[in-house]
Tab-separated table of C-alpha atoms and ligand atoms in Angstrom:
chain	number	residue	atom	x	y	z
A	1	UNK	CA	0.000	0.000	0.000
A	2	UNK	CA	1.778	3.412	-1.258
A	3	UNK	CA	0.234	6.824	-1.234
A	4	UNK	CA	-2.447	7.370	-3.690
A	5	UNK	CA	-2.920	10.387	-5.974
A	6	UNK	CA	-5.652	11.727	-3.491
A	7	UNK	CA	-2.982	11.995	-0.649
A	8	UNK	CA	-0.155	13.184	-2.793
A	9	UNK	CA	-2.626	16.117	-3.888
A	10	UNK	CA	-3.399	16.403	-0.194
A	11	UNK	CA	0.613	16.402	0.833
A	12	UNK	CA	0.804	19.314	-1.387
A	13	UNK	CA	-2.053	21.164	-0.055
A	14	UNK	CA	0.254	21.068	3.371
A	15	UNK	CA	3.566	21.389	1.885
A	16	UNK	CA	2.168	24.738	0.460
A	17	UNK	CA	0.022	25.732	3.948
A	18	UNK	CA	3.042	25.523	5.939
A	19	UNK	CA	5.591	26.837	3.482
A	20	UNK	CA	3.232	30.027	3.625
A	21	UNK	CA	3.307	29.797	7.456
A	22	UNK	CA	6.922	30.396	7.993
A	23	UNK	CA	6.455	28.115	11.083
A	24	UNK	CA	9.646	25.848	12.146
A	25	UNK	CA	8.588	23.037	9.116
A	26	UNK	CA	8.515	25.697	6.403
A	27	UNK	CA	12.748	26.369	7.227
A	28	UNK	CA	13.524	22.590	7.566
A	29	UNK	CA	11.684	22.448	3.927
A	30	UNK	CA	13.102	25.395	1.994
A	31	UNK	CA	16.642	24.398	3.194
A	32	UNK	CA	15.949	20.583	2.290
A	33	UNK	CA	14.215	21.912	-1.350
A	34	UNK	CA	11.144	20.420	-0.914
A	35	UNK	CA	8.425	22.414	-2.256
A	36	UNK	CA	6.008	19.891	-4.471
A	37	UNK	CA	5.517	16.362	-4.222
A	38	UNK	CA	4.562	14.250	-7.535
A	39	UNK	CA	5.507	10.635	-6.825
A	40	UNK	CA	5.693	8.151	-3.916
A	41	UNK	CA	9.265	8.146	-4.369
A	42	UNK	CA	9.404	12.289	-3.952
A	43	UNK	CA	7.314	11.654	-0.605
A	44	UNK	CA	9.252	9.381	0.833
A	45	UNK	CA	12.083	11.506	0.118
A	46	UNK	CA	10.584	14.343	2.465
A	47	UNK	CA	12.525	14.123	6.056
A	48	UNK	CA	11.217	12.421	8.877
A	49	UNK	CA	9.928	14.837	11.736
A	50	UNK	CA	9.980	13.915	15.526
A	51	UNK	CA	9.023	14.479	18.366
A	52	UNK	CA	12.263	15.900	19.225
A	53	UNK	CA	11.823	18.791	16.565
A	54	UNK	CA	8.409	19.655	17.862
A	55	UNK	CA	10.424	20.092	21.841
A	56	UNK	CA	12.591	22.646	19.371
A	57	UNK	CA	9.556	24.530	17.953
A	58	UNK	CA	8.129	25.101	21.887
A	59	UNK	CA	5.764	26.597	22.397
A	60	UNK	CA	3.827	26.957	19.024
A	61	UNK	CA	6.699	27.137	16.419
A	62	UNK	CA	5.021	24.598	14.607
A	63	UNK	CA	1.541	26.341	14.467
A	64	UNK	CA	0.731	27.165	10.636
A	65	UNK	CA	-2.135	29.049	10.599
A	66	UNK	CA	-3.250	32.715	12.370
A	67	UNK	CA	-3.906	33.037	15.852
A	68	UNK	CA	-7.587	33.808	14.996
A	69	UNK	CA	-7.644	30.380	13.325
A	70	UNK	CA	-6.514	28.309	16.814
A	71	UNK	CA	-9.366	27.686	18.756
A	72	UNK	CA	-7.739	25.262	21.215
A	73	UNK	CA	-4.186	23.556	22.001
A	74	UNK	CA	-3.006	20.067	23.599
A	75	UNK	CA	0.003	19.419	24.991
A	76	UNK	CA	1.871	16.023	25.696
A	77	UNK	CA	4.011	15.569	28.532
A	78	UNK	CA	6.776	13.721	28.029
A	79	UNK	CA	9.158	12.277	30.637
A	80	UNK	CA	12.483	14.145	29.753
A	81	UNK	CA	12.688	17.693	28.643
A	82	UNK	CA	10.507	20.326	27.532
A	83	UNK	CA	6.111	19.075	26.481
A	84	UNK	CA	4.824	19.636	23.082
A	85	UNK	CA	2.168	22.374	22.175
A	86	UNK	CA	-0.086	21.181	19.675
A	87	UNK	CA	-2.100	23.850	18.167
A	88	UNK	CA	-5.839	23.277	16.766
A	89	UNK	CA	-8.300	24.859	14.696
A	90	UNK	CA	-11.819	24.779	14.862
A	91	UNK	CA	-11.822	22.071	11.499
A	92	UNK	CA	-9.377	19.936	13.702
A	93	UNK	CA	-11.415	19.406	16.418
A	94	UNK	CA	-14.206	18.440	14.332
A	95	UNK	CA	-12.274	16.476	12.108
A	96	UNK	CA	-10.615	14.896	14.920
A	97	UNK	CA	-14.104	13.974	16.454
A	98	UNK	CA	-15.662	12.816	13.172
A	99	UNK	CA	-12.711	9.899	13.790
A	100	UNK	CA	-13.527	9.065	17.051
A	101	UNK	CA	-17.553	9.199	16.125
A	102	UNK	CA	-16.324	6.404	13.224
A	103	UNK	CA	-14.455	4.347	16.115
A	104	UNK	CA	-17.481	4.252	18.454
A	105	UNK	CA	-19.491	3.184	15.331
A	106	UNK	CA	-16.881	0.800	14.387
A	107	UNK	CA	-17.198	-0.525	18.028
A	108	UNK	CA	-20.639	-0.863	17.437
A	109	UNK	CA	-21.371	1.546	20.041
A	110	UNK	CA	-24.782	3.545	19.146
A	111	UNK	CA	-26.224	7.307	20.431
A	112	UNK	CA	-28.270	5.163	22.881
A	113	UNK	CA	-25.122	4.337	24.564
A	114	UNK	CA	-24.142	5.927	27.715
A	115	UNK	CA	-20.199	6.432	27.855
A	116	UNK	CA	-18.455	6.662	31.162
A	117	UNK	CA	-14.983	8.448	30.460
A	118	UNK	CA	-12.456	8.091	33.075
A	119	UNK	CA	-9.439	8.843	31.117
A	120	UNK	CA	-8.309	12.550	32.627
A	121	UNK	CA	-9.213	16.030	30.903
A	122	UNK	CA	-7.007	18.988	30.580
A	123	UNK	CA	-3.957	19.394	28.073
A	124	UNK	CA	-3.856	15.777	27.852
A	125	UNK	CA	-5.940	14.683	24.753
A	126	UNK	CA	-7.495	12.015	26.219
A	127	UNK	CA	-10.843	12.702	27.802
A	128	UNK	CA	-12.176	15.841	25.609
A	129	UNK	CA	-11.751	13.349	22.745
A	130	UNK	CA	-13.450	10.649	23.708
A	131	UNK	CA	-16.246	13.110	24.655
A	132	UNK	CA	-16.112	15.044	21.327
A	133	UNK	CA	-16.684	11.436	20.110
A	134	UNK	CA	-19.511	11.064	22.413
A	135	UNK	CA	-21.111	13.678	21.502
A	136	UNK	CA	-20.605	13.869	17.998
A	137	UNK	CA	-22.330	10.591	17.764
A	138	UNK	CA	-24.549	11.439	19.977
A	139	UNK	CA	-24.311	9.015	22.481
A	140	UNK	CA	-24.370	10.287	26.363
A	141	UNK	CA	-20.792	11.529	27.869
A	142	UNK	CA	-20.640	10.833	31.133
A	143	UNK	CA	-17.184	13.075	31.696
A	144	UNK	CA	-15.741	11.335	35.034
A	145	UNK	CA	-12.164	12.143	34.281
A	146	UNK	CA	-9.625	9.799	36.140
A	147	UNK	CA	-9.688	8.548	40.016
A	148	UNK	CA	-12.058	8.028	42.815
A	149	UNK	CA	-12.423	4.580	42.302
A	150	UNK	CA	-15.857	4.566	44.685
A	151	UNK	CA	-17.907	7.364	43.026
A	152	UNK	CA	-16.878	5.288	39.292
A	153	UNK	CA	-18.636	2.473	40.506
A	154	UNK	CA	-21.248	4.435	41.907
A	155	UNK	CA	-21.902	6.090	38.676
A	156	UNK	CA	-21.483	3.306	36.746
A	157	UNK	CA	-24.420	1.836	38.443
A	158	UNK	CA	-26.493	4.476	38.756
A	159	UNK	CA	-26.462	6.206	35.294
A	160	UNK	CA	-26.336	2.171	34.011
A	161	UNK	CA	-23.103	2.784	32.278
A	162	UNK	CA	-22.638	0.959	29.123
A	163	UNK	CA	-19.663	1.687	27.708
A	164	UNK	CA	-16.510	2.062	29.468
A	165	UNK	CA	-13.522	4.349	28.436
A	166	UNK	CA	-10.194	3.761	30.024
A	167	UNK	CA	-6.802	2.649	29.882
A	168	UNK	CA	-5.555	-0.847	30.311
A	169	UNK	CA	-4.427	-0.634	33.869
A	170	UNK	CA	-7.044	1.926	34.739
A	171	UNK	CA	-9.748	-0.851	33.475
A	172	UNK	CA	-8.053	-3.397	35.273
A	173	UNK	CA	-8.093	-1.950	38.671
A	174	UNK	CA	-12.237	-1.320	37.930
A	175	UNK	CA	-12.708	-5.333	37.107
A	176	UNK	CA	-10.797	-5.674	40.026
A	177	UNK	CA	-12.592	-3.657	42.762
A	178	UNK	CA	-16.258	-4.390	41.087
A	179	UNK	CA	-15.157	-8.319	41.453
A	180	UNK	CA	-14.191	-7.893	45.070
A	181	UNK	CA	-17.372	-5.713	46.110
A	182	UNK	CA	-19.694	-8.312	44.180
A	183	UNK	CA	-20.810	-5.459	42.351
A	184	UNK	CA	-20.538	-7.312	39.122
A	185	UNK	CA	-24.470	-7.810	38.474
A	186	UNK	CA	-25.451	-4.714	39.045
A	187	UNK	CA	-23.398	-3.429	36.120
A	188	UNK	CA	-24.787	-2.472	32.993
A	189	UNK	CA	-21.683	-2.446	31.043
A	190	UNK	CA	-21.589	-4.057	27.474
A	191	UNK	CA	-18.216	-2.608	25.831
A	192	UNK	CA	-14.698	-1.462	26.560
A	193	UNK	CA	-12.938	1.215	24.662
A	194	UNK	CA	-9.219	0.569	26.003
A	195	UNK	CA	-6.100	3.365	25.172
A	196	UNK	CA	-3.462	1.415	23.355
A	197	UNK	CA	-0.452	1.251	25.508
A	198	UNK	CA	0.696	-2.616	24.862
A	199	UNK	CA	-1.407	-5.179	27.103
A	200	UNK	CA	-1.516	-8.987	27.562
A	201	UNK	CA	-3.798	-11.322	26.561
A	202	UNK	CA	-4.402	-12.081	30.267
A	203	UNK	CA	-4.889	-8.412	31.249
A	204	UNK	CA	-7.265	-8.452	28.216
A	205	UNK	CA	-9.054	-11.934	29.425
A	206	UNK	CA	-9.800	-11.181	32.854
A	207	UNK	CA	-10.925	-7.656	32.416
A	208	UNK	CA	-13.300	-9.045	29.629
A	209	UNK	CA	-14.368	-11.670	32.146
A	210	UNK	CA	-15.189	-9.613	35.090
A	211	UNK	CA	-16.705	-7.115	33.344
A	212	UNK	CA	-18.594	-8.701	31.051
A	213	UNK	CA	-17.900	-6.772	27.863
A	214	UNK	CA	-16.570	-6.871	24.747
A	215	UNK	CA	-12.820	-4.763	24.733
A	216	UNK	CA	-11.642	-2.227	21.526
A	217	UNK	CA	-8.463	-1.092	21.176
A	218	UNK	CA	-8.510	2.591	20.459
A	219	UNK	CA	-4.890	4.177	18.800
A	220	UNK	CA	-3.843	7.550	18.680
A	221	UNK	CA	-1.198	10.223	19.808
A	222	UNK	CA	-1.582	14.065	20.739
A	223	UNK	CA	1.159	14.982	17.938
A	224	UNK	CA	-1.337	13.714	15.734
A	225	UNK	CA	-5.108	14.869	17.218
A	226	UNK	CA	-5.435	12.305	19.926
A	227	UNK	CA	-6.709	9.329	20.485
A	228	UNK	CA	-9.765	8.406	18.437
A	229	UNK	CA	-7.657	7.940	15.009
A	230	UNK	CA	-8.278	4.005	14.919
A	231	UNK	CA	-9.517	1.316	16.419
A	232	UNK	CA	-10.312	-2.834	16.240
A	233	UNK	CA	-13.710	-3.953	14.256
A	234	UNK	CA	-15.664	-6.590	15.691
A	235	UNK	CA	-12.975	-9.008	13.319
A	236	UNK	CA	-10.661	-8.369	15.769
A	237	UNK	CA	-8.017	-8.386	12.963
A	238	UNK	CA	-6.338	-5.142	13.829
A	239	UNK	CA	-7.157	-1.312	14.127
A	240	UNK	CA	-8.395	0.094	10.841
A	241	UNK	CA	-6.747	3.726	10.346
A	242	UNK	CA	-8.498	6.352	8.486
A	243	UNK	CA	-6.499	7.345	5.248
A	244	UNK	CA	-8.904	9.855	4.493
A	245	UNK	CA	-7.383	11.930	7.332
A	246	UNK	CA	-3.921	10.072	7.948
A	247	UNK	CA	-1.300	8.198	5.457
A	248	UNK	CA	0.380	5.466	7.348
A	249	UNK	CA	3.558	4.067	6.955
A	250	UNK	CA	5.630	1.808	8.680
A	251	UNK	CA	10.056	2.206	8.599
A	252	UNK	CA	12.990	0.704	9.826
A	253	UNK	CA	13.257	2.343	12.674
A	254	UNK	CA	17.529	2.168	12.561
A	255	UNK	CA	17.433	3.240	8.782
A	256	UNK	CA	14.403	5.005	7.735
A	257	UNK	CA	13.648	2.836	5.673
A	258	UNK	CA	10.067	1.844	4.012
A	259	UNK	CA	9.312	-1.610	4.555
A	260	UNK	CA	6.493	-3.810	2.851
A	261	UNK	CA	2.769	-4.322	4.264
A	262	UNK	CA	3.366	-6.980	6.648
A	263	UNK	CA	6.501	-6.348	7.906
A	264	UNK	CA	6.984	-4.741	11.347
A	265	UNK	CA	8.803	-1.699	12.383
A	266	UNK	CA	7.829	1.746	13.646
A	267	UNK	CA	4.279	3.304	12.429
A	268	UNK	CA	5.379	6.997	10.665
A	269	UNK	CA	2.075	9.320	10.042
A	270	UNK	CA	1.400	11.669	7.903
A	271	UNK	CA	-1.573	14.244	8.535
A	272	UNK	CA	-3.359	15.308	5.527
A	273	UNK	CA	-5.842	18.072	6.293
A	274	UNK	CA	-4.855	19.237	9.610
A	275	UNK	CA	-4.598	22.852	9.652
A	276	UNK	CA	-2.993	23.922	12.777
A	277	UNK	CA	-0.225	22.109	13.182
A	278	UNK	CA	0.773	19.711	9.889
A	279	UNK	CA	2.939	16.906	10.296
A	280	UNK	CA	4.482	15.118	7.539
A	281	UNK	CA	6.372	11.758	8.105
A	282	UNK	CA	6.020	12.089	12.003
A	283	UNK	CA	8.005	9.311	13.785
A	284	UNK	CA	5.444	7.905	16.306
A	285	UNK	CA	7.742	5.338	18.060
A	286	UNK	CA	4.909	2.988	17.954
A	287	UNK	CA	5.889	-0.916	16.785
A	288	UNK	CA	3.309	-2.418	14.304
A	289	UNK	CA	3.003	-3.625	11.178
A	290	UNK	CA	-0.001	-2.996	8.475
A	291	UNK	CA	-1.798	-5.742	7.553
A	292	UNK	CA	-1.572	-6.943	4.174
A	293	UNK	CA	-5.337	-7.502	2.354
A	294	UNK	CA	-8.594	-6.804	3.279
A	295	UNK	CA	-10.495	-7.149	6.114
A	296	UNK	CA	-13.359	-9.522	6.348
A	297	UNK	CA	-15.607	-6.860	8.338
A	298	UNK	CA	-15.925	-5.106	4.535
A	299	UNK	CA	-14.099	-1.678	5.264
A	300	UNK	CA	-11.727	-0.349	3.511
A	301	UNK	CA	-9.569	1.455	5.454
A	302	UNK	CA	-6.055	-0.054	5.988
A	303	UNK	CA	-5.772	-2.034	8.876
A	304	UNK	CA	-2.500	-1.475	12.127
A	305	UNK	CA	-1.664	-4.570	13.994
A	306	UNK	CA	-2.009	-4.869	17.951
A	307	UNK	CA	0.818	-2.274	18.857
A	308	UNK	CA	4.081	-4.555	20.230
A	309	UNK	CA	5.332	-1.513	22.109
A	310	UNK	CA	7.544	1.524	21.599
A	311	UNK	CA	11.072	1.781	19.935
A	312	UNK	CA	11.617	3.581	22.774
A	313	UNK	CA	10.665	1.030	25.599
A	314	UNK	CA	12.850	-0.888	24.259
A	315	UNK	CA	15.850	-2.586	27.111
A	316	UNK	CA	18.616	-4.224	26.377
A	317	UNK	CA	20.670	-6.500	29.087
A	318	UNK	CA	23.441	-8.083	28.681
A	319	UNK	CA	22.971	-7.205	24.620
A	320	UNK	CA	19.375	-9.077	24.327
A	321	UNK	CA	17.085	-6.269	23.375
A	322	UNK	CA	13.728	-6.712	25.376
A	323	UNK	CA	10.006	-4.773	24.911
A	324	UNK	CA	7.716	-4.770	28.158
A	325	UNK	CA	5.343	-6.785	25.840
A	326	UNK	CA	7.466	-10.054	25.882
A	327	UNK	CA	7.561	-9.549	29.823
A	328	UNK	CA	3.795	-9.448	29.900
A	329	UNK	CA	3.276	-12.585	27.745
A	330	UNK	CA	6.121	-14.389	30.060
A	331	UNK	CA	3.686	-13.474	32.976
A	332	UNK	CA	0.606	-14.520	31.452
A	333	UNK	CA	1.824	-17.742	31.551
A	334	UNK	CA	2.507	-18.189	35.061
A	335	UNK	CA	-1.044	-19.309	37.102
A	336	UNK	CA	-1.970	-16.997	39.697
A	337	UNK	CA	0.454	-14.141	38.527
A	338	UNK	CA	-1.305	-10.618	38.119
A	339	UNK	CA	0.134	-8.701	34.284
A	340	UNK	CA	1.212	-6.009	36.802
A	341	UNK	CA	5.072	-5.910	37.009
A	342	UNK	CA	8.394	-3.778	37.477
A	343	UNK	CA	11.632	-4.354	36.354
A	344	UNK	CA	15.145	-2.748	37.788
A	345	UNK	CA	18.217	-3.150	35.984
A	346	UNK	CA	21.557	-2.235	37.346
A	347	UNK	CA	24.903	-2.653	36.855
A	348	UNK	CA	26.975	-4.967	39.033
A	349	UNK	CA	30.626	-3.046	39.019
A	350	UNK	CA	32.327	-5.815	40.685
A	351	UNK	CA	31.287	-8.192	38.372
A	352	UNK	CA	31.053	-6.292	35.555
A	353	UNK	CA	27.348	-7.178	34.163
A	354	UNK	CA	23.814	-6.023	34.505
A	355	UNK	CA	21.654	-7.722	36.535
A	356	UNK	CA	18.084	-7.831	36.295
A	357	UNK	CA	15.303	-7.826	38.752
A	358	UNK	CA	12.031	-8.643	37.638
A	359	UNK	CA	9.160	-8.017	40.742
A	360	UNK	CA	5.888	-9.754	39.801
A	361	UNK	CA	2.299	-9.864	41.873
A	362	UNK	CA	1.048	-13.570	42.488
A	363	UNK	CA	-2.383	-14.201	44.798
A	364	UNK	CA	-2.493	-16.476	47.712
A	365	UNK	CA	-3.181	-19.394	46.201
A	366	UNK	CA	-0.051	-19.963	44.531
A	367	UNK	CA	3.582	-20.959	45.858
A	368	UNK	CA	5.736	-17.729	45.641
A	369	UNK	CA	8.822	-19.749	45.315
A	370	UNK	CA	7.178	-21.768	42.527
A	371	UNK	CA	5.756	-19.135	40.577
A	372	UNK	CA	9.400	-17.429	40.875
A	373	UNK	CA	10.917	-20.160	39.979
A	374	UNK	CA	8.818	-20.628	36.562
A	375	UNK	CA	9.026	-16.617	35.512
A	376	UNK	CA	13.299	-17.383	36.164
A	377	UNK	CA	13.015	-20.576	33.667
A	378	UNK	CA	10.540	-18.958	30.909
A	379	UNK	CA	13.042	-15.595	30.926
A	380	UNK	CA	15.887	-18.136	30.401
A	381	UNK	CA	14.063	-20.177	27.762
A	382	UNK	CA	12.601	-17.680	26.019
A	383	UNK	CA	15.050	-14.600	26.390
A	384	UNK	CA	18.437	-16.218	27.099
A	385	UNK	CA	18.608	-14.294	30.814
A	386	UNK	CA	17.891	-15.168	34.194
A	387	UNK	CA	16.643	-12.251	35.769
A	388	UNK	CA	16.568	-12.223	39.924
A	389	UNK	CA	12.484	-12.638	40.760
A	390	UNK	CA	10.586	-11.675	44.166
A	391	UNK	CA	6.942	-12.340	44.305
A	392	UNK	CA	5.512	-9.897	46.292
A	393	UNK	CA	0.577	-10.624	47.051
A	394	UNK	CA	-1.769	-8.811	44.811
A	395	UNK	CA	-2.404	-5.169	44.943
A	396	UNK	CA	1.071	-4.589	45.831
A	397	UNK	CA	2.599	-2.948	42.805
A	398	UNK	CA	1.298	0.911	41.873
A	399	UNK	CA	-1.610	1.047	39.600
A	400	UNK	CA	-1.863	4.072	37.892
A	401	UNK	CA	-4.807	6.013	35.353
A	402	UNK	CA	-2.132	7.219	33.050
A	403	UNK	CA	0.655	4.549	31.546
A	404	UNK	CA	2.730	3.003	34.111
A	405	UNK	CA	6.223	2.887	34.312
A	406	UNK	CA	7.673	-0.523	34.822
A	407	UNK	CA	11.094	-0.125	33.455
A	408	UNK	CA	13.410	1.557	36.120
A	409	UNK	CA	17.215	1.527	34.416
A	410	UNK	CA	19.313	2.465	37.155
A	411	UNK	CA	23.081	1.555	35.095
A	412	UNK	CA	24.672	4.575	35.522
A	413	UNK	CA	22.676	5.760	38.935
B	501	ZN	ZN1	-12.540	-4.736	9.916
């Protein structure tokens, strides 16, 4: 799948909006020559941009349009250095929640749903888009925003949630609570629209269990609108992406290169009608591949694999390269042990290697030594390194609404 005529036309139509902008992509441009694009060979000739340029353009270097034209901005955190402004206009935030209205359909979700939000609102994308969504559809937003685990469940029962909107973890520690209150009949809930950080099957299982309902993976990243810019059919054969909005492609992410449908490597996006702030070739950092062929559900639009993780969560000890995703699955094979987990690496001076430490949650029924025992031997197996293990009860490790961090390097503390 290369870029059609349609989206060339429509990669001109930004080339020539931010050339006119003089924001911080209309220098990179005229210096690199790039003014027109009239082949898939001149587009993928167009630089890459990044997240790190966008930290360069702070606050709203990258903004392309008149102030009078911004009606709103996002911003993403980011755990090092300086967050990212993202500029909107008003056809942006419509746009953006004519994509998330298409998920939610996609879902099969319907304007006599009632959504229950619980992903936080603010400069984070997250909750204002799943209510734009909402409403766009015309479904019922019910805007809870993150935390305050007792008036959730309270809602949830009295406004007879049906759809729930969170991430992984957040959606985990719901299942979790409504299990051990016995709360689970009185819940009306009938879908799951989960952020799409990288879970396990057995995350995915038991919250599907508990709850009830059927789970969605939504995708999306504030450089690009938000979430709400793809998301699983009913198939269950991958996100479908909207290319009337977004051209997808997927590089090596060492040399840039484009790879084939089918092959994995980083997901690149390009926007195609965003106004106030264009991005061409943005490096998300995301791991997927696009699936080759069509989808059985009938749509068209081009079809993401399950995220594996980020090119940026990536580890490497001892010269194995490891994702979070291949710790998850090793836990999801281990009875009794929780997909909650942290991992410490350091750096053992006196014997000159990294050692590994891998802290996992197990319930009471299980043998702590055995379940340790079996995480050491499917590391070994499966990822030639024995990590240490402690097995600490359920509930121990930190839950959070937002994505957890589980990796703590401290080589070089
Ligand atoms: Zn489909």
């Amino acid at each position: 799948m290369r870029i059609n005529e349609k989206q060339l036309e429509l990669v001109n139509r930004q080339l020539q909006r931010i050339l006119e902008s003089g924001n911080y992509y209309s220098e990179v441009y005229r210096k690199a020559g790039i003014d027109h694009v009239s082949s898939p060979e001149d587009f993928e000739r167009i630089p890459f941009t990044d997240k790190a340029d966008l930290r360069n353009a702070y606050p709203l270097g990258i903004q392309a349009v008149p102030d009078e034209q911004i009606v709103r901005i996002h911003s993403s955190s980011g755990t090092t250095g300086k967050p990212v402004i993202i500029p909107y206009t008003a056809k942006d935030v419509d746009d953006w929640a004519t994509m998330f209205a298409r998920c939610y359909e996609i879902a099969g979700v319907t304007a006599r749903d009632r959504i229950h939000i619980t992903p936080g609102y603010g400069l984070w994308t997250a909750g204002i888009g799943f209510q734009a969504g909402c409403e766009k559809l015309g479904a019922m937003a019910i805007p809870m925003g993150p935390g305050n685990t007792d008036k959730q469940i309270q809602m949830m029962i009295d406004l007879q949630s049906t759809v729930l909107c969170a991430t992984s973890s957040y959606a985990l520690l719901l299942a979790e609570e409504i299990n051990r209150r016995g709360l689970r009949d009185k819940i009306c809930l009938r879908k799951g629209i989960i952020g799409s950080e990288r879970w396990s099957d057995a995350k995915r299982n038991y919250i599907a269990r508990e709850l009830g309902i059927e789970l969605y993976d939504i995708y999306g990243l504030t450089e690009i609108y938000g979430p709400g810019i793809g998301i699983n059919c009913p198939e269950q054969t991958g996100m479908h992406i909207f290319d009337d909005f977004l051209y997808t492609e997927i590089i090596d992410p060492k040399t840039g290169e484009v790879l084939p449908d089918g092959e994995e490597g980083e997901i690149v996006i390009t926007t195609l009608v965003k106004e106030g702030a264009p991005l061409i070739r943005f490096r998300t950092h995301d791991l997927s591949r696009i699936l080759p062929g069509g989808c059985s559900c009938g749509r068209t639009w081009p079809r993401l694999d399950t995220i594996r993780g980020r090119s940026d969560d990536m580890f490497k000890v001892r010269g194995v390269n490891m994702f979070p995703s291949q710790v998850e699955e090793i836990l999801g094979l281990v009875d009794g042990v929780s997909s909650e987990y942290k991992i410490d690496i350091a750096h053992d001076d006196l014997k000159n290697r990294d050692i590994i430490m891998v802290t996992a949650e197990a319930d009471g029924r299980v043998d702590f030594t055995k379940a340790a025992e079996q995480i050491k031997y499917l590391f070994k197996t499966r990822m030639s390194i024995t990590p240490n293990v402690a097995i600490v009860s359920l509930n121990t490790l930190p839950r959070s609404e937002k994505k957890t961090q589980r990796v703590f390097d401290h080589r070089g503390d």
